XYZ file of C-alpha atoms in Angstrom:
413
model
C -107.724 126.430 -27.829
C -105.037 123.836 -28.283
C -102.023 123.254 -26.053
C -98.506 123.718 -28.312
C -95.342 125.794 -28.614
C -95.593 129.271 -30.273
C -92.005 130.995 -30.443
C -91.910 134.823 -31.091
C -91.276 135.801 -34.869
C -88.059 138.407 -35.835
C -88.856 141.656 -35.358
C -89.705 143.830 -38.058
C -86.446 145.045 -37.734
C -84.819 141.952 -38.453
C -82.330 141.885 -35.509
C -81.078 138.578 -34.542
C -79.761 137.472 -31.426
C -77.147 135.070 -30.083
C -77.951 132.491 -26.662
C -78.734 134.127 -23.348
C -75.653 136.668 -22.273
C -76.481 135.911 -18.985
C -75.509 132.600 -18.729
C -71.679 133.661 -19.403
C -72.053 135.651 -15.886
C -72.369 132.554 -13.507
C -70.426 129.682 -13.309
C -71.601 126.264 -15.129
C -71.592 124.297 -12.456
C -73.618 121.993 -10.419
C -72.776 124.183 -7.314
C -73.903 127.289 -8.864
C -77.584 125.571 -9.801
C -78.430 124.093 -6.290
C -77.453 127.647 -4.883
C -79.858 128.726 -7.610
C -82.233 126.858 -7.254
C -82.262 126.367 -3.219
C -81.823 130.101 -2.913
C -84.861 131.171 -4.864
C -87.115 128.538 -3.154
C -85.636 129.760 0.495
C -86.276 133.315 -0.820
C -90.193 132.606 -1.893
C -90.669 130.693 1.433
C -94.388 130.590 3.024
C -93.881 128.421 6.273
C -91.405 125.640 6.064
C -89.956 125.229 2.880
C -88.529 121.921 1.490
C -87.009 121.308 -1.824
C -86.900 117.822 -3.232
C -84.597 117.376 -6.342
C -85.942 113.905 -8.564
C -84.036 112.390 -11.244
C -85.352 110.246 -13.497
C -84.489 108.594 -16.776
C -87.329 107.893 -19.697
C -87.037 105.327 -22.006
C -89.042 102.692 -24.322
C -92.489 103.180 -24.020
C -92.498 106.185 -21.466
C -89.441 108.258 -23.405
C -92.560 107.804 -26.176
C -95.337 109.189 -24.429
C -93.593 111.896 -22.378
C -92.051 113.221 -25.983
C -95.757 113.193 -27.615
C -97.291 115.101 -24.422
C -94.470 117.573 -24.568
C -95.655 118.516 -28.150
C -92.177 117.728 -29.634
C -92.904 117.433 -33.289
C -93.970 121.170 -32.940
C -90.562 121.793 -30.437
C -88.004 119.672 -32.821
C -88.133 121.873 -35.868
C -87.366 124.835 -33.578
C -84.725 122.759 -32.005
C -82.840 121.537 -35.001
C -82.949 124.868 -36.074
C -80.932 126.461 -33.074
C -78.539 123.611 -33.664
C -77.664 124.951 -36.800
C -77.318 127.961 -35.655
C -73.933 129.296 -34.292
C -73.602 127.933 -31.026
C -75.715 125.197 -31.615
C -73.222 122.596 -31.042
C -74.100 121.214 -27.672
C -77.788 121.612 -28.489
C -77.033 118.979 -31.975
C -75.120 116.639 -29.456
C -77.794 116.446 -27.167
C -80.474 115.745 -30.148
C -78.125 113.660 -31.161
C -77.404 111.583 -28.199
C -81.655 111.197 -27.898
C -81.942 110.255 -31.493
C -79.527 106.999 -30.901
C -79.916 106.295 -27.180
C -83.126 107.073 -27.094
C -83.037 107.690 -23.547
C -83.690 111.471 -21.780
C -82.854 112.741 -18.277
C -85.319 114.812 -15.947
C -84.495 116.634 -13.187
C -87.272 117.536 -10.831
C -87.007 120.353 -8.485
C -90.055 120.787 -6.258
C -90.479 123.123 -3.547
C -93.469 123.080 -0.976
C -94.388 125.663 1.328
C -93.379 128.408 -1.144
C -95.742 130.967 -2.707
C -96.111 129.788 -5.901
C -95.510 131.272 -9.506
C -97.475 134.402 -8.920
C -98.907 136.789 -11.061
C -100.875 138.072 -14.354
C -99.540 136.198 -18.039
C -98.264 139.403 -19.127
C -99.093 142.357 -16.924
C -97.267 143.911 -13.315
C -94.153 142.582 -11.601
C -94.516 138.943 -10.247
C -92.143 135.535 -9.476
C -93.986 134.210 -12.644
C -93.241 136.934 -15.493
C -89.460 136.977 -13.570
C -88.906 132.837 -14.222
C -91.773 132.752 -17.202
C -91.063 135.566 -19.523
C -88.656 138.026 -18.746
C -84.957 137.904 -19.707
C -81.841 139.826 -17.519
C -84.330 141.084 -15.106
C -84.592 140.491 -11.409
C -87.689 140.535 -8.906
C -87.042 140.829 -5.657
C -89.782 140.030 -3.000
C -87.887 141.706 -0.366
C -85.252 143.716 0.582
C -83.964 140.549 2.687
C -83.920 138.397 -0.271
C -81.029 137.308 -2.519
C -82.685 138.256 -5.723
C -85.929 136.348 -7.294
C -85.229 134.301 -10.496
C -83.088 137.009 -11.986
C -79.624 136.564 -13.902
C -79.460 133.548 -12.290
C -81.966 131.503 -13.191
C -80.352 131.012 -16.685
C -78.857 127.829 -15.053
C -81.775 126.370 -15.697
C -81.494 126.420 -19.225
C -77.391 125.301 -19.109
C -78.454 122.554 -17.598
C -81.175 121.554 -19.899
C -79.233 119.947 -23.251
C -82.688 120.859 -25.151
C -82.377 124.255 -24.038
C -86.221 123.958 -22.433
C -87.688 123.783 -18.886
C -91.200 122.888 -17.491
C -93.025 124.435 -14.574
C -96.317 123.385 -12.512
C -96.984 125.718 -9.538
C -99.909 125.563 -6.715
C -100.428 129.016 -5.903
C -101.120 130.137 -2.713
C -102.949 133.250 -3.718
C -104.132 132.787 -7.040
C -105.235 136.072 -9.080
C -108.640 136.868 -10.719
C -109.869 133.679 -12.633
C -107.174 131.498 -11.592
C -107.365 127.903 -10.680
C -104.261 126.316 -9.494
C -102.160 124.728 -10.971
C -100.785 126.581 -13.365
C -98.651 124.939 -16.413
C -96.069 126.230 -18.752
C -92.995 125.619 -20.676
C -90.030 127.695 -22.047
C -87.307 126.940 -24.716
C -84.519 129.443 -24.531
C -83.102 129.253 -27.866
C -81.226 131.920 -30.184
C -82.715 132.913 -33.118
C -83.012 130.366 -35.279
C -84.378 129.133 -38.634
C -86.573 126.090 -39.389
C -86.002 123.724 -41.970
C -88.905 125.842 -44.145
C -86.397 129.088 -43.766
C -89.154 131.006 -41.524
C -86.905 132.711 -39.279
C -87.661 133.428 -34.877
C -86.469 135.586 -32.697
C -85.588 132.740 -30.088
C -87.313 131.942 -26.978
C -90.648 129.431 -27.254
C -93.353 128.578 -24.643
C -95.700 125.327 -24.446
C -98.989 126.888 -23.716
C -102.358 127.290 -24.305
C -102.047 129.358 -28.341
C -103.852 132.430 -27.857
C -104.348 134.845 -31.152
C -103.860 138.636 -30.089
C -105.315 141.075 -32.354
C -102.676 142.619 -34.157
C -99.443 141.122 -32.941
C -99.606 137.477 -33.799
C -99.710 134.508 -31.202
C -98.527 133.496 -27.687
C -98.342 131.059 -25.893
C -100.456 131.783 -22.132
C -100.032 129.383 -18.953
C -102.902 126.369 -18.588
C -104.427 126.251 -16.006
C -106.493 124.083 -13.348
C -107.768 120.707 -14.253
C -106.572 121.013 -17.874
C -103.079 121.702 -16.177
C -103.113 118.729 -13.607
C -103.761 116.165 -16.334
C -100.879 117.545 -18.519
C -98.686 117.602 -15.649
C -99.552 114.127 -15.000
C -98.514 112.873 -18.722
C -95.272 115.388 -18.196
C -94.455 113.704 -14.783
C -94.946 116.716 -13.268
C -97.664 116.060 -11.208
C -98.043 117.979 -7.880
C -99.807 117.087 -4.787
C -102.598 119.503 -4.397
C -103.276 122.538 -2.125
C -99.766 122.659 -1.152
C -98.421 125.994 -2.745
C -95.215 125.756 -4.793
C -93.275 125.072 -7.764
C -92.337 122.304 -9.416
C -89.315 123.223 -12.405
C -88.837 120.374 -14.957
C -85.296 120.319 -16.532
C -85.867 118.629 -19.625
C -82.667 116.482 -21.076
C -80.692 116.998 -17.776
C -77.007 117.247 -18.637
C -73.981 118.556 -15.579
C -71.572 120.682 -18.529
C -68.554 119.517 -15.879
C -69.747 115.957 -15.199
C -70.334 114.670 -18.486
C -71.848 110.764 -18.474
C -71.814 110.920 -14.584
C -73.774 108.313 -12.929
C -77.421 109.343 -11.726
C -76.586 108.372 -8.242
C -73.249 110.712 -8.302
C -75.058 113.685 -9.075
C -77.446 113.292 -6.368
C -74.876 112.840 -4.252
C -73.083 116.131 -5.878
C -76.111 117.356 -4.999
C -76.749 116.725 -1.383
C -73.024 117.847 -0.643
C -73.451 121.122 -2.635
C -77.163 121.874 -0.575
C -75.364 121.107 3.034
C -72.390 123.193 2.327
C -74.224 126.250 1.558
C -77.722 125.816 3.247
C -76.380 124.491 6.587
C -77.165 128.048 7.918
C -80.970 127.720 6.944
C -81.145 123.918 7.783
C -80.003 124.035 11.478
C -82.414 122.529 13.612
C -84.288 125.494 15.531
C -83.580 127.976 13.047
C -85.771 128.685 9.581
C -86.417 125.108 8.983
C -85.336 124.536 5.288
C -85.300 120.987 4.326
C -83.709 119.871 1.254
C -83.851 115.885 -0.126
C -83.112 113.923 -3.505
C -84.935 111.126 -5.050
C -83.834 109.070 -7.752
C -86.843 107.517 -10.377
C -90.218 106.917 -8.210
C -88.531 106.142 -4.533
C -88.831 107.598 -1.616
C -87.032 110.959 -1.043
C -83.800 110.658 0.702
C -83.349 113.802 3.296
C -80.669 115.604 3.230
C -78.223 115.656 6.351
C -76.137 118.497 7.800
C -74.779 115.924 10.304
C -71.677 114.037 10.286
C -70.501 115.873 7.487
C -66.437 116.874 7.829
C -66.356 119.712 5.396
C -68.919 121.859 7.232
C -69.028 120.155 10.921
C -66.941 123.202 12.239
C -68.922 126.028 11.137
C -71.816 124.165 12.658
C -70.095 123.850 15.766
C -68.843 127.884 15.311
C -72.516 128.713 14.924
C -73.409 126.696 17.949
C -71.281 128.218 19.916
C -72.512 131.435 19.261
C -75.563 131.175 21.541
C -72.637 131.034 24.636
C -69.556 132.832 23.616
C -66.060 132.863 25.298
C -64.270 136.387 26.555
C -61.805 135.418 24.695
C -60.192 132.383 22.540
C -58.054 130.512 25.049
C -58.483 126.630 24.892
C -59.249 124.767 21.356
C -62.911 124.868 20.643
C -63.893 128.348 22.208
C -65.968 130.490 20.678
C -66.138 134.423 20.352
C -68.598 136.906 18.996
C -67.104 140.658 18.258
C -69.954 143.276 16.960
C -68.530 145.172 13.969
C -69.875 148.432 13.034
C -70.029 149.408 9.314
C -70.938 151.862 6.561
C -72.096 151.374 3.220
C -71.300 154.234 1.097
C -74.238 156.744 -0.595
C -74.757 155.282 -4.089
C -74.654 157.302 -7.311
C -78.204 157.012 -7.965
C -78.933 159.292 -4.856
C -79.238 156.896 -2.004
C -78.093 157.650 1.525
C -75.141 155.801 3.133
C -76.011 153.508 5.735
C -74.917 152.658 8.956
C -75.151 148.698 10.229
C -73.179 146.274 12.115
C -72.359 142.611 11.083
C -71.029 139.791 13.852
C -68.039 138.017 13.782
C -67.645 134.691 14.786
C -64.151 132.973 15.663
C -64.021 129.231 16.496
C -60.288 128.264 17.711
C -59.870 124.686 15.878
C -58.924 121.568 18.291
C -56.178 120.094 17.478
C -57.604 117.555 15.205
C -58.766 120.329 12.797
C -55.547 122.085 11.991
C -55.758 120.171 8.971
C -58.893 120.405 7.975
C -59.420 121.427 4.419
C -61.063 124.678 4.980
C -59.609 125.762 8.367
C -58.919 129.584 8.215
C -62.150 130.209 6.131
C -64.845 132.831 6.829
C -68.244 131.565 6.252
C -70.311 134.536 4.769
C -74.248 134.504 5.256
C -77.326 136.814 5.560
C -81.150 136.377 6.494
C -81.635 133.856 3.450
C -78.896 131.944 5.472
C -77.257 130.970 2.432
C -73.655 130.826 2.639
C -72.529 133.518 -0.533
C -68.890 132.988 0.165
C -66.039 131.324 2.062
C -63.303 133.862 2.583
C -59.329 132.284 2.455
C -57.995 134.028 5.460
C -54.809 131.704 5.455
C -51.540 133.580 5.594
C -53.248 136.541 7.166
C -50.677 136.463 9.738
C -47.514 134.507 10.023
C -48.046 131.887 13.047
C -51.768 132.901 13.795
C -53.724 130.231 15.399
C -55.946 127.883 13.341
C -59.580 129.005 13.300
C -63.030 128.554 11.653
C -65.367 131.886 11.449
C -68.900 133.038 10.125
C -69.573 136.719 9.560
C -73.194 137.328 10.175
C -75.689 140.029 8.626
C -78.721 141.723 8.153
C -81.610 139.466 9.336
C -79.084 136.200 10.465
C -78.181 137.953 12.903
C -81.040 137.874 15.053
C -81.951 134.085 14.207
């Protein structure tokens, strides 16, 4: 069986659809796909987890060979297409821009000591039919996650300006007949035409072509050594027997940092991982570890240290451990227990009773000014930071102050 993109035909019906809705639901920022990204590899964690983010630029002789491994002349026509299509713009810029720069972007996001993309080609609920296949729907490990490659994971695609992503994964408990690693690729494109006028419905995977009786072709995941060599010509390559995923953003493109040096967004990048992972990459605590590389160096790790923005919430959650009575002198710390209810839902579930920690850090005197003084630093088990709260002008003359509220499973970390 040969290795190529199939996309799904129309439906008989004929019903035609427009990009992913999803996307419009999160913000298109660089932010919003390290929290994506970070969150879901936290989430799938095995032991200690560490996510390394790689950019690299092709060109000459290796844009050439990476294009030919990737199948394009069978991906272009599908591409072109969508360009046409309404809401294509972006998608013809980008083909443009490769056409007379010849030049692409990847973004590497590897994760080790995660469990791998999971789970039968078509079959059962599993992390790989969540990031693979399915579209608006969520998987959730468990009940302490933030959600597994659901809505979210559309900012994958946003940030891909040919609209297609690549994914190797060592799986730490392969299924029936499975040989890590396991290889596959997904265009998320709205229907479209090709040049010949034979219409699709939209979305394309690189696979191994696979006839099914009766309803056409697909494209299935490759698998073991036939994987590995792909993934080598796709710089994708994986070191072996260490579960976890590696996602390829093909044509790597920031919609709010347009022409930004590579070296800026990695930096973007390490300051968007240590504002809202600091709670998972404390030293004691869960152990995440996140790092960039740019090209074929070494990976740089990523420091919570010495960083202004964040270094009093670090020193609010260190101060936790030994709390104050009460806030007297600049620099004390207090911890109040707050009891809560969450209301019965409509669906029939019970309300439930919990409690949630507050933590209150009176700034020193050289933090008055600090840019996010008066902020609440929200965070659960993931220890992901979901939101900082603007307290200011809660009360006229109240005391500067840095706080975390703490839930579900952070609370006992």
């Amino acid at each position: 069986m040969t290795i190529e993109w199939v996309f799904d035909e129309l439906p008989p019906s004929g019903a035609r659809r427009g990009g992913d809705p999803s996307e419009h639901a999160f913000r298109r920022d660089l932010e919003s796909f390290v929290r994506e990204v970070v969150q879901n590899a936290n989430d799938q964690a095995v032991a200690w987890p560490r996510v390394t983010f790689r950019l690299a630029e092709l060109q000459g002789a290796e844009l050439d060979a990476y294009l030919e491994s990737l199948r394009w002349p069978t991906l272009l026509p599908h591409l072109e297409g969508a360009a046409r299509a309404t809401g294509g713009t972006l998608l013809g810029e980008a083909l443009a821009a490769l056409r007379d720069e010849k030049r692409l972007l990847l973004l590497d996001v590897e994760d080790r000591g995660t469990a791998g993309l999971s789970g039968d080609e078509s079959d059962g609920e599993s992390h790989f039919r969540a990031l693979c296949k399915d579209t608006l729907y969520s998987h959730k490990a468990h009940e302490a996650a933030g959600g597994s490659y659901g809505l979210g994971k559309s900012v994958l695609w946003t940030f891909s300006g040919l609209s297609t992503v690549l994914f190797n994964s060592e799986l730490i408990e392969p299924g029936p007949g499975q040989v890590s690693p396991r290889l596959i690729g997904r265009a998320e494109l709205p229907s479209h035409a090709r040049a010949d006028g034979r219409w699709f419905s939209g979305s394309g995977w690189l696979g191994r072509a696979v006839a099914l009786r009766g309803r056409g072709r697909r494209a299935e995941s490759v698998w073991s050594s036939e994987a590995r060599a792909l993934a080598d010509e796709l710089r994708l390559a994986r070191v072996a027997d260490q579960p976890g995923t590696t996602i390829q953003i093909v044509g790597f493109r920031d919609p709010t940092r347009e022409d930004e040096p590579p070296e800026a967004t990695l930096a973007a990048i390490e300051e968007a991982a240590a504002r809202f992972f600091w709670p998972a990459m404390v030293a004691g605590r869960r152990g995440l570890r996140v790092a960039v590389a740019r090209g074929d160096e070494d990976p740089r790790e990523v420091s919570i240290e010495g960083r202004t923005e964040i270094a009093p919430f670090l020193a609010c959650l260190r101060g936790r451990a030994q709390p104050s009575a009460s806030l007297d002198a600049p620099g004390d710390v207090v911890v109040r227990r707050i009891p809560l209810e969450i209301p019965a839902t409509r669906d029939g579930a019970a309300a439930t009773r919990g409690e949630v920690d507050l933590v209150v850090r009176l700034a020193p005197e050289g933090e008055r000014h600090h840019p996010w003084v008066d902020r609440v630093a929200q965070f659960r088990g993931p220890g992901m930071v979901v939101r900082y709260w603007d307290r200011r002008g809660l009360l006229l003359g109240m005391r500067p102050f840095h706080a975390m509220l703490v839930a579900g499973l952070a609370r006992a970390a």
